[in-house]
């Protein structure tokens, strides 16, 4: 792992992997137009018309009826964001598109992501924020919407 990647990972903002603009634009064309960014700051938001910051606490807000783009903090709290994304998507006319690390062996992946309508695995690695370097983890785009699900199944390791 090179110095720049280490600095991003171990800084106080290490869980805030800002979406590359070109990748956001692609998702916005395919799944949007997005109307809400629930994980943001004034500086980092991808949806300037409607976003929640840590002081609003997006986890406690209503996402009802929105087309949401969610790139959450990637620390332990990510499971709370996926729980929220899934439960909000059960509301009428609500779609939540999540950009997350493809950690397919985690409990939250099996609890929530496996109930998604679609999962898109990103080929190659994204370059988050202003980094010139690729992320040290693979990414996935998980789409929650209360519509018939694409078939996704699990298999036991043993
Ligand atoms: C991975 S960054 C994504 C930033 C931007 N939305 C993007 O896609 O590039 C996660 C963001 O969530 C914010 N955040 C952390 N906890 C939050 C909370 N409880 N409510 C709203 N935003 C929060 C962080 O400050 C950070 O800006």
Short mmCIF file of N, CA and C and ligand atoms in Angstrom, two decimals:
data_model
loop_
_atom_site.label_atom_id
_atom_site.label_comp_id
_atom_site.label_asym_id
_atom_site.label_seq_id
_atom_site.Cartn_x
_atom_site.Cartn_y
_atom_site.Cartn_z
N UNK A 1 0.85 -1.20 0.00
CA UNK A 1 0.00 0.00 0.00
C UNK A 1 0.89 1.25 0.00
N UNK A 2 0.65 2.20 -0.92
CA UNK A 2 1.55 3.35 -0.96
C UNK A 2 1.16 4.41 0.07
N UNK A 3 2.03 5.45 0.20
CA UNK A 3 1.84 6.46 1.23
C UNK A 3 0.52 7.19 1.15
N UNK A 4 0.14 7.56 -0.08
CA UNK A 4 -1.09 8.35 -0.23
C UNK A 4 -2.30 7.53 0.21
N UNK A 5 -2.33 6.25 -0.17
CA UNK A 5 -3.46 5.40 0.22
C UNK A 5 -3.47 5.22 1.74
N UNK A 6 -2.26 5.05 2.34
CA UNK A 6 -2.19 4.90 3.80
C UNK A 6 -2.71 6.14 4.49
N UNK A 7 -2.34 7.32 3.95
CA UNK A 7 -2.79 8.56 4.59
C UNK A 7 -4.30 8.65 4.57
N UNK A 8 -4.90 8.29 3.42
CA UNK A 8 -6.37 8.36 3.33
C UNK A 8 -6.98 7.38 4.32
N UNK A 9 -6.42 6.16 4.39
CA UNK A 9 -7.02 5.12 5.23
C UNK A 9 -6.91 5.41 6.71
N UNK A 10 -5.77 6.00 7.14
CA UNK A 10 -5.56 6.15 8.56
C UNK A 10 -5.79 7.57 9.07
N UNK A 11 -6.27 8.45 8.23
CA UNK A 11 -6.60 9.79 8.69
C UNK A 11 -7.95 9.72 9.40
N UNK A 12 -8.34 10.85 10.08
CA UNK A 12 -9.60 10.85 10.81
C UNK A 12 -10.78 10.68 9.86
N UNK A 13 -10.57 10.99 8.58
CA UNK A 13 -11.66 10.86 7.62
C UNK A 13 -11.55 9.56 6.85
N UNK A 14 -10.86 8.58 7.42
CA UNK A 14 -10.55 7.37 6.66
C UNK A 14 -11.77 6.60 6.20
N UNK A 15 -12.92 6.86 6.82
CA UNK A 15 -14.11 6.13 6.39
C UNK A 15 -14.91 6.87 5.33
N UNK A 16 -14.44 8.07 4.98
CA UNK A 16 -15.19 8.90 4.04
C UNK A 16 -14.56 8.82 2.65
N UNK A 17 -14.95 7.83 1.90
CA UNK A 17 -14.40 7.62 0.56
C UNK A 17 -15.33 8.31 -0.43
N UNK A 18 -14.94 9.53 -0.82
CA UNK A 18 -15.85 10.33 -1.67
C UNK A 18 -15.96 9.77 -3.08
N UNK A 19 -17.18 9.69 -3.57
CA UNK A 19 -17.47 9.10 -4.87
C UNK A 19 -16.79 9.88 -6.00
N UNK A 20 -16.08 9.19 -6.90
CA UNK A 20 -15.54 9.91 -8.07
C UNK A 20 -16.70 10.49 -8.89
N UNK A 21 -16.57 11.73 -9.33
CA UNK A 21 -17.68 12.40 -10.02
C UNK A 21 -18.14 11.63 -11.26
N UNK A 22 -17.18 11.09 -12.03
CA UNK A 22 -17.57 10.40 -13.27
C UNK A 22 -18.40 9.15 -12.96
N UNK A 23 -18.10 8.50 -11.82
CA UNK A 23 -18.83 7.29 -11.46
C UNK A 23 -20.23 7.66 -10.95
N UNK A 24 -20.30 8.74 -10.17
CA UNK A 24 -21.60 9.23 -9.73
C UNK A 24 -22.47 9.58 -10.95
N UNK A 25 -21.88 10.26 -11.93
CA UNK A 25 -22.64 10.67 -13.12
C UNK A 25 -23.20 9.44 -13.85
N UNK A 26 -22.39 8.38 -13.91
CA UNK A 26 -22.84 7.16 -14.56
C UNK A 26 -24.03 6.55 -13.80
N UNK A 27 -23.92 6.51 -12.46
CA UNK A 27 -25.02 5.95 -11.66
C UNK A 27 -26.26 6.82 -11.76
N UNK A 28 -26.05 8.12 -11.78
CA UNK A 28 -27.18 9.05 -11.88
C UNK A 28 -27.94 8.86 -13.20
N UNK A 29 -27.18 8.60 -14.27
CA UNK A 29 -27.82 8.35 -15.58
C UNK A 29 -28.58 7.02 -15.55
N UNK A 30 -27.97 6.00 -14.94
CA UNK A 30 -28.59 4.67 -14.99
C UNK A 30 -29.74 4.51 -13.99
N UNK A 31 -29.60 5.05 -12.78
CA UNK A 31 -30.60 4.79 -11.73
C UNK A 31 -31.33 6.05 -11.27
N UNK A 32 -30.85 7.22 -11.64
CA UNK A 32 -31.40 8.48 -11.13
C UNK A 32 -32.54 8.98 -12.01
N UNK A 33 -32.81 10.29 -12.00
CA UNK A 33 -32.01 11.30 -11.28
C UNK A 33 -32.18 11.19 -9.76
N UNK A 34 -31.06 11.27 -9.06
CA UNK A 34 -31.10 11.18 -7.61
C UNK A 34 -31.66 12.47 -7.01
N UNK A 35 -32.43 12.27 -5.93
CA UNK A 35 -33.05 13.44 -5.28
C UNK A 35 -32.55 13.63 -3.85
N UNK A 36 -31.77 12.66 -3.32
CA UNK A 36 -31.29 12.79 -1.94
C UNK A 36 -29.95 12.10 -1.76
N UNK A 37 -29.03 12.79 -1.06
CA UNK A 37 -27.74 12.23 -0.63
C UNK A 37 -27.77 12.26 0.91
N UNK A 38 -28.02 11.13 1.55
CA UNK A 38 -28.20 11.15 3.02
C UNK A 38 -26.90 11.08 3.81
N UNK A 39 -25.77 10.89 3.13
CA UNK A 39 -24.46 10.79 3.82
C UNK A 39 -23.55 11.83 3.20
N UNK A 40 -23.47 12.99 3.81
CA UNK A 40 -22.75 14.07 3.12
C UNK A 40 -22.31 15.16 4.08
N UNK A 41 -21.53 16.07 3.53
CA UNK A 41 -21.31 17.37 4.15
C UNK A 41 -21.68 18.38 3.06
N UNK A 42 -21.70 19.64 3.45
CA UNK A 42 -22.02 20.68 2.46
C UNK A 42 -21.02 20.63 1.31
N UNK A 43 -19.76 20.30 1.65
CA UNK A 43 -18.70 20.29 0.63
C UNK A 43 -18.75 19.01 -0.21
N UNK A 44 -19.09 17.89 0.41
CA UNK A 44 -18.94 16.61 -0.31
C UNK A 44 -20.20 16.12 -1.00
N UNK A 45 -21.35 16.76 -0.76
CA UNK A 45 -22.59 16.19 -1.29
C UNK A 45 -22.59 16.08 -2.81
N UNK A 46 -23.23 15.01 -3.26
CA UNK A 46 -23.40 14.82 -4.71
C UNK A 46 -24.76 15.32 -5.17
N UNK A 47 -25.66 15.60 -4.22
CA UNK A 47 -27.01 16.08 -4.58
C UNK A 47 -27.24 17.39 -3.81
N UNK A 48 -26.80 18.49 -4.41
CA UNK A 48 -26.78 19.74 -3.64
C UNK A 48 -28.19 20.23 -3.27
N UNK A 49 -29.23 19.75 -3.99
CA UNK A 49 -30.60 20.20 -3.70
C UNK A 49 -31.11 19.59 -2.39
N UNK A 50 -30.63 18.40 -2.02
CA UNK A 50 -31.19 17.73 -0.85
C UNK A 50 -30.18 16.73 -0.28
N UNK A 51 -29.67 17.01 0.90
CA UNK A 51 -28.68 16.12 1.52
C UNK A 51 -28.76 16.24 3.03
N UNK A 52 -28.23 15.20 3.71
CA UNK A 52 -28.14 15.24 5.17
C UNK A 52 -26.68 15.17 5.58
N UNK A 53 -26.35 15.92 6.61
CA UNK A 53 -24.99 15.95 7.15
C UNK A 53 -24.98 15.23 8.50
N UNK A 54 -23.78 15.02 9.09
CA UNK A 54 -23.76 14.37 10.41
C UNK A 54 -24.62 15.10 11.45
N UNK A 55 -24.72 16.42 11.36
CA UNK A 55 -25.56 17.09 12.37
C UNK A 55 -27.06 16.87 12.13
N UNK A 56 -27.46 16.64 10.88
CA UNK A 56 -28.87 16.24 10.63
C UNK A 56 -29.08 14.80 11.08
N UNK A 57 -28.04 14.00 10.94
CA UNK A 57 -28.04 12.54 11.08
C UNK A 57 -29.03 11.87 10.12
N UNK A 58 -28.51 11.55 8.93
CA UNK A 58 -29.33 10.92 7.89
C UNK A 58 -29.99 9.62 8.32
N UNK A 59 -29.41 8.98 9.34
CA UNK A 59 -29.99 7.71 9.80
C UNK A 59 -31.34 7.93 10.47
N UNK A 60 -31.57 9.13 11.00
CA UNK A 60 -32.82 9.40 11.72
C UNK A 60 -33.82 10.18 10.88
N UNK A 61 -33.50 10.41 9.62
CA UNK A 61 -34.40 11.19 8.76
C UNK A 61 -35.27 10.25 7.92
N UNK A 62 -36.33 10.85 7.34
CA UNK A 62 -37.26 10.11 6.49
C UNK A 62 -36.79 10.22 5.04
N UNK A 63 -36.67 9.08 4.33
CA UNK A 63 -36.23 9.10 2.92
C UNK A 63 -37.40 8.78 2.00
N UNK A 64 -38.58 8.80 2.53
CA UNK A 64 -39.80 8.40 1.84
C UNK A 64 -39.97 9.10 0.47
N UNK A 65 -40.18 8.32 -0.57
CA UNK A 65 -40.48 8.87 -1.90
C UNK A 65 -39.27 9.39 -2.65
N UNK A 66 -38.08 9.18 -2.13
CA UNK A 66 -36.88 9.74 -2.76
C UNK A 66 -36.15 8.69 -3.61
N UNK A 67 -35.36 9.19 -4.55
CA UNK A 67 -34.41 8.34 -5.29
C UNK A 67 -33.05 8.69 -4.70
N UNK A 68 -32.55 7.77 -3.87
CA UNK A 68 -31.44 8.09 -2.97
C UNK A 68 -30.12 7.55 -3.51
N UNK A 69 -29.09 8.38 -3.43
CA UNK A 69 -27.72 7.90 -3.68
C UNK A 69 -27.00 7.87 -2.34
N UNK A 70 -26.62 6.67 -1.90
CA UNK A 70 -26.00 6.52 -0.58
C UNK A 70 -24.59 5.94 -0.67
N UNK A 71 -23.60 6.75 -0.35
CA UNK A 71 -22.23 6.27 -0.18
C UNK A 71 -21.89 6.54 1.28
N UNK A 72 -22.08 5.53 2.14
CA UNK A 72 -21.98 5.77 3.60
C UNK A 72 -20.54 5.74 4.09
N UNK A 73 -20.32 6.14 5.36
CA UNK A 73 -19.00 5.92 5.96
C UNK A 73 -18.73 4.41 6.00
N UNK A 74 -17.47 4.02 5.74
CA UNK A 74 -17.16 2.59 5.59
C UNK A 74 -16.67 1.91 6.87
N UNK A 75 -16.87 2.54 8.03
CA UNK A 75 -16.48 1.91 9.30
C UNK A 75 -17.58 0.96 9.78
N UNK A 76 -17.53 0.63 11.08
CA UNK A 76 -18.48 -0.31 11.67
C UNK A 76 -19.93 0.10 11.45
N UNK A 77 -20.15 1.44 11.38
CA UNK A 77 -21.52 1.95 11.26
C UNK A 77 -22.17 1.63 9.91
N UNK A 78 -21.40 1.07 8.98
CA UNK A 78 -21.95 0.79 7.65
C UNK A 78 -23.17 -0.13 7.74
N UNK A 79 -23.18 -1.03 8.72
CA UNK A 79 -24.33 -1.94 8.82
C UNK A 79 -25.62 -1.19 9.17
N UNK A 80 -25.49 -0.10 9.95
CA UNK A 80 -26.68 0.70 10.28
C UNK A 80 -27.21 1.39 9.03
N UNK A 81 -26.30 1.81 8.18
CA UNK A 81 -26.72 2.49 6.94
C UNK A 81 -27.40 1.50 5.99
N UNK A 82 -26.90 0.27 5.97
CA UNK A 82 -27.54 -0.71 5.08
C UNK A 82 -28.90 -1.13 5.62
N UNK A 83 -29.00 -1.21 6.94
CA UNK A 83 -30.30 -1.50 7.53
C UNK A 83 -31.31 -0.40 7.16
N UNK A 84 -30.83 0.85 7.27
CA UNK A 84 -31.68 2.00 6.95
C UNK A 84 -32.05 2.00 5.46
N UNK A 85 -31.07 1.74 4.60
CA UNK A 85 -31.33 1.73 3.15
C UNK A 85 -32.39 0.69 2.81
N UNK A 86 -32.24 -0.50 3.37
CA UNK A 86 -33.21 -1.56 3.09
C UNK A 86 -34.60 -1.16 3.61
N UNK A 87 -34.68 -0.69 4.85
CA UNK A 87 -36.00 -0.42 5.42
C UNK A 87 -36.67 0.77 4.72
N UNK A 88 -35.90 1.78 4.33
CA UNK A 88 -36.51 2.91 3.62
C UNK A 88 -37.03 2.48 2.25
N UNK A 89 -36.34 1.52 1.62
CA UNK A 89 -36.73 1.10 0.27
C UNK A 89 -38.07 0.37 0.26
N UNK A 90 -38.55 -0.03 1.44
CA UNK A 90 -39.86 -0.70 1.50
C UNK A 90 -41.00 0.31 1.41
N UNK A 91 -40.67 1.59 1.55
CA UNK A 91 -41.70 2.64 1.46
C UNK A 91 -42.06 2.86 -0.01
N UNK A 92 -43.29 3.35 -0.29
CA UNK A 92 -43.70 3.53 -1.68
C UNK A 92 -42.78 4.50 -2.43
N UNK A 93 -42.54 4.19 -3.70
CA UNK A 93 -41.78 5.07 -4.60
C UNK A 93 -40.41 5.47 -4.05
N UNK A 94 -39.79 4.56 -3.35
CA UNK A 94 -38.48 4.87 -2.75
C UNK A 94 -37.44 3.88 -3.27
N UNK A 95 -36.37 4.44 -3.83
CA UNK A 95 -35.28 3.60 -4.34
C UNK A 95 -33.99 4.07 -3.67
N UNK A 96 -33.15 3.12 -3.24
CA UNK A 96 -31.88 3.50 -2.60
C UNK A 96 -30.75 2.77 -3.32
N UNK A 97 -29.86 3.55 -3.91
CA UNK A 97 -28.70 3.01 -4.65
C UNK A 97 -27.47 3.24 -3.77
N UNK A 98 -26.81 2.14 -3.40
CA UNK A 98 -25.70 2.22 -2.44
C UNK A 98 -24.38 1.90 -3.12
N UNK A 99 -23.38 2.74 -2.88
CA UNK A 99 -22.01 2.43 -3.32
C UNK A 99 -21.26 2.01 -2.06
N UNK A 100 -20.88 0.74 -2.01
CA UNK A 100 -20.25 0.20 -0.79
C UNK A 100 -19.09 -0.74 -1.16
N UNK A 101 -18.24 -1.04 -0.19
CA UNK A 101 -17.20 -2.04 -0.46
C UNK A 101 -17.88 -3.41 -0.65
N UNK A 102 -17.34 -4.21 -1.56
CA UNK A 102 -17.94 -5.53 -1.83
C UNK A 102 -17.44 -6.52 -0.78
N UNK A 103 -17.94 -6.36 0.45
CA UNK A 103 -17.53 -7.25 1.54
C UNK A 103 -18.59 -8.34 1.67
N UNK A 104 -18.49 -9.29 0.76
CA UNK A 104 -19.59 -10.26 0.61
C UNK A 104 -19.62 -11.31 1.72
N UNK A 105 -18.60 -11.30 2.59
CA UNK A 105 -18.58 -12.29 3.67
C UNK A 105 -19.08 -11.73 4.99
N UNK A 106 -19.56 -10.48 4.99
CA UNK A 106 -19.99 -9.87 6.26
C UNK A 106 -21.44 -10.25 6.58
N UNK A 107 -21.77 -10.11 7.87
CA UNK A 107 -23.14 -10.42 8.31
C UNK A 107 -24.13 -9.46 7.66
N UNK A 108 -23.75 -8.16 7.63
CA UNK A 108 -24.71 -7.20 7.08
C UNK A 108 -24.95 -7.42 5.59
N UNK A 109 -23.92 -7.93 4.89
CA UNK A 109 -24.12 -8.20 3.46
C UNK A 109 -25.24 -9.24 3.30
N UNK A 110 -25.15 -10.29 4.11
CA UNK A 110 -26.12 -11.37 3.98
C UNK A 110 -27.49 -10.96 4.51
N UNK A 111 -27.48 -10.11 5.55
CA UNK A 111 -28.75 -9.70 6.13
C UNK A 111 -29.52 -8.72 5.23
N UNK A 112 -28.79 -7.78 4.62
CA UNK A 112 -29.48 -6.73 3.85
C UNK A 112 -29.20 -6.80 2.35
N UNK A 113 -27.94 -6.85 1.94
CA UNK A 113 -27.63 -6.77 0.50
C UNK A 113 -28.26 -7.92 -0.28
N UNK A 114 -28.38 -9.06 0.35
CA UNK A 114 -28.96 -10.21 -0.35
C UNK A 114 -30.45 -10.02 -0.62
N UNK A 115 -31.05 -8.96 -0.03
CA UNK A 115 -32.46 -8.67 -0.31
C UNK A 115 -32.60 -7.54 -1.34
N UNK A 116 -31.49 -7.17 -1.95
CA UNK A 116 -31.52 -6.07 -2.92
C UNK A 116 -32.22 -6.50 -4.20
N UNK A 117 -32.68 -5.51 -4.94
CA UNK A 117 -33.27 -5.82 -6.25
C UNK A 117 -32.16 -6.18 -7.24
N UNK A 118 -31.07 -5.44 -7.17
CA UNK A 118 -29.93 -5.69 -8.08
C UNK A 118 -28.63 -5.47 -7.32
N UNK A 119 -27.60 -6.23 -7.72
CA UNK A 119 -26.25 -5.95 -7.24
C UNK A 119 -25.33 -5.90 -8.46
N UNK A 120 -24.57 -4.81 -8.58
CA UNK A 120 -23.61 -4.67 -9.68
C UNK A 120 -22.21 -4.67 -9.06
N UNK A 121 -21.38 -5.62 -9.45
CA UNK A 121 -20.00 -5.67 -8.95
C UNK A 121 -19.13 -4.83 -9.89
N UNK A 122 -18.39 -3.89 -9.31
CA UNK A 122 -17.57 -2.98 -10.11
C UNK A 122 -16.30 -3.72 -10.56
N UNK A 123 -16.07 -3.70 -11.86
CA UNK A 123 -14.83 -4.31 -12.40
C UNK A 123 -13.69 -3.34 -12.17
N UNK A 124 -12.59 -3.81 -11.63
CA UNK A 124 -11.47 -2.93 -11.32
C UNK A 124 -11.75 -2.18 -10.03
N UNK A 125 -10.87 -1.25 -9.69
CA UNK A 125 -10.98 -0.50 -8.43
C UNK A 125 -11.25 0.98 -8.72
N UNK A 126 -12.12 1.59 -7.89
CA UNK A 126 -12.39 3.02 -8.03
C UNK A 126 -11.26 3.85 -7.43
N UNK A 127 -11.11 5.06 -7.95
CA UNK A 127 -10.19 6.04 -7.34
C UNK A 127 -11.06 7.05 -6.62
N UNK A 128 -11.13 6.94 -5.29
CA UNK A 128 -12.03 7.79 -4.52
C UNK A 128 -11.44 9.19 -4.32
N UNK A 129 -12.32 10.16 -4.08
CA UNK A 129 -11.90 11.52 -3.79
C UNK A 129 -10.96 12.04 -4.87
N UNK A 130 -9.89 12.69 -4.41
CA UNK A 130 -8.92 13.22 -5.38
C UNK A 130 -7.73 12.30 -5.54
N UNK A 131 -7.84 11.07 -5.05
CA UNK A 131 -6.69 10.18 -5.07
C UNK A 131 -6.32 9.77 -6.49
N UNK A 132 -5.01 9.66 -6.69
CA UNK A 132 -4.54 9.14 -7.99
C UNK A 132 -4.44 7.63 -7.94
N UNK A 133 -4.66 7.09 -6.74
CA UNK A 133 -4.48 5.65 -6.56
C UNK A 133 -5.82 4.93 -6.40
N UNK A 134 -5.82 3.70 -6.82
CA UNK A 134 -7.03 2.90 -6.71
C UNK A 134 -7.26 2.47 -5.26
N UNK A 135 -8.52 2.26 -4.91
CA UNK A 135 -8.87 1.83 -3.55
C UNK A 135 -8.29 0.44 -3.27
N UNK A 136 -8.00 0.16 -1.99
CA UNK A 136 -7.47 -1.17 -1.65
C UNK A 136 -8.57 -2.22 -1.47
N UNK A 137 -9.78 -1.93 -1.94
CA UNK A 137 -10.89 -2.88 -1.81
C UNK A 137 -11.77 -2.78 -3.06
N UNK A 138 -12.49 -3.86 -3.38
CA UNK A 138 -13.43 -3.80 -4.51
C UNK A 138 -14.76 -3.15 -4.07
N UNK A 139 -15.51 -2.63 -5.03
CA UNK A 139 -16.78 -1.95 -4.72
C UNK A 139 -17.95 -2.66 -5.38
N UNK A 140 -19.13 -2.39 -4.82
CA UNK A 140 -20.37 -2.90 -5.43
C UNK A 140 -21.43 -1.82 -5.35
N UNK A 141 -22.36 -1.88 -6.30
CA UNK A 141 -23.51 -0.98 -6.28
C UNK A 141 -24.73 -1.84 -5.98
N UNK A 142 -25.36 -1.55 -4.85
CA UNK A 142 -26.48 -2.36 -4.37
C UNK A 142 -27.74 -1.51 -4.46
N UNK A 143 -28.73 -2.02 -5.19
CA UNK A 143 -29.94 -1.24 -5.45
C UNK A 143 -31.12 -1.85 -4.69
N UNK A 144 -31.64 -1.09 -3.73
CA UNK A 144 -32.81 -1.53 -2.96
C UNK A 144 -34.06 -0.86 -3.52
N UNK A 145 -35.05 -1.67 -3.82
CA UNK A 145 -36.32 -1.14 -4.33
C UNK A 145 -37.34 -2.25 -4.11
N UNK A 146 -38.54 -1.90 -3.70
CA UNK A 146 -39.50 -2.97 -3.40
C UNK A 146 -40.17 -3.45 -4.69
N UNK A 147 -39.40 -4.16 -5.46
CA UNK A 147 -39.88 -4.76 -6.72
C UNK A 147 -39.30 -6.15 -6.81
N UNK A 148 -39.81 -6.99 -7.70
CA UNK A 148 -39.30 -8.34 -7.76
C UNK A 148 -37.78 -8.36 -7.85
N UNK A 149 -37.19 -9.27 -7.07
CA UNK A 149 -35.75 -9.30 -6.92
C UNK A 149 -35.09 -10.15 -8.00
N UNK A 150 -33.92 -9.73 -8.41
CA UNK A 150 -33.07 -10.58 -9.24
C UNK A 150 -32.67 -11.77 -8.37
N UNK A 151 -32.42 -12.91 -8.99
CA UNK A 151 -32.09 -14.08 -8.16
C UNK A 151 -30.65 -13.99 -7.66
N UNK A 152 -30.51 -13.93 -6.33
CA UNK A 152 -29.19 -13.92 -5.69
C UNK A 152 -29.26 -14.98 -4.60
N UNK A 153 -28.37 -15.93 -4.63
CA UNK A 153 -28.41 -16.99 -3.62
C UNK A 153 -27.09 -17.13 -2.90
N UNK A 154 -27.14 -17.69 -1.72
CA UNK A 154 -25.90 -17.94 -0.96
C UNK A 154 -25.54 -19.42 -1.05
N UNK A 155 -24.27 -19.72 -0.72
CA UNK A 155 -23.82 -21.10 -0.68
C UNK A 155 -22.91 -21.23 0.56
N UNK A 156 -23.07 -22.29 1.32
CA UNK A 156 -22.24 -22.48 2.52
C UNK A 156 -20.78 -22.73 2.13
N UNK A 157 -19.86 -22.26 2.97
CA UNK A 157 -18.44 -22.45 2.69
C UNK A 157 -18.01 -23.89 2.95
N UNK A 158 -18.76 -24.58 3.84
CA UNK A 158 -18.41 -25.98 4.09
C UNK A 158 -19.64 -26.86 4.09
C1 LIG B 1 -18.23 8.21 1.97
S1 LIG B 1 -18.56 9.89 2.33
C2 LIG B 1 -19.64 10.28 0.96
C3 LIG B 1 -19.66 11.73 0.63
C4 LIG B 1 -20.50 12.08 -0.63
N1 LIG B 1 -21.91 11.84 -0.39
C5 LIG B 1 -20.03 11.28 -1.80
O1 LIG B 1 -20.75 10.39 -2.26
O2 LIG B 1 -18.91 11.55 -2.27
C6 LIG B 1 -19.68 9.70 3.70
C7 LIG B 1 -20.20 11.01 4.23
O3 LIG B 1 -21.19 10.76 5.25
C8 LIG B 1 -21.09 11.79 6.22
N2 LIG B 1 -21.75 11.28 7.43
C9 LIG B 1 -21.21 10.57 8.45
N3 LIG B 1 -22.16 10.29 9.37
C10 LIG B 1 -23.31 10.86 8.92
C11 LIG B 1 -24.63 10.94 9.44
N4 LIG B 1 -24.96 10.36 10.62
N5 LIG B 1 -25.58 11.60 8.72
C12 LIG B 1 -25.26 12.17 7.53
N6 LIG B 1 -24.02 12.13 6.99
C13 LIG B 1 -23.06 11.49 7.68
C14 LIG B 1 -19.60 12.04 6.33
O4 LIG B 1 -19.34 13.31 6.87
C15 LIG B 1 -19.16 11.93 4.88
O5 LIG B 1 -19.23 13.18 4.25
#
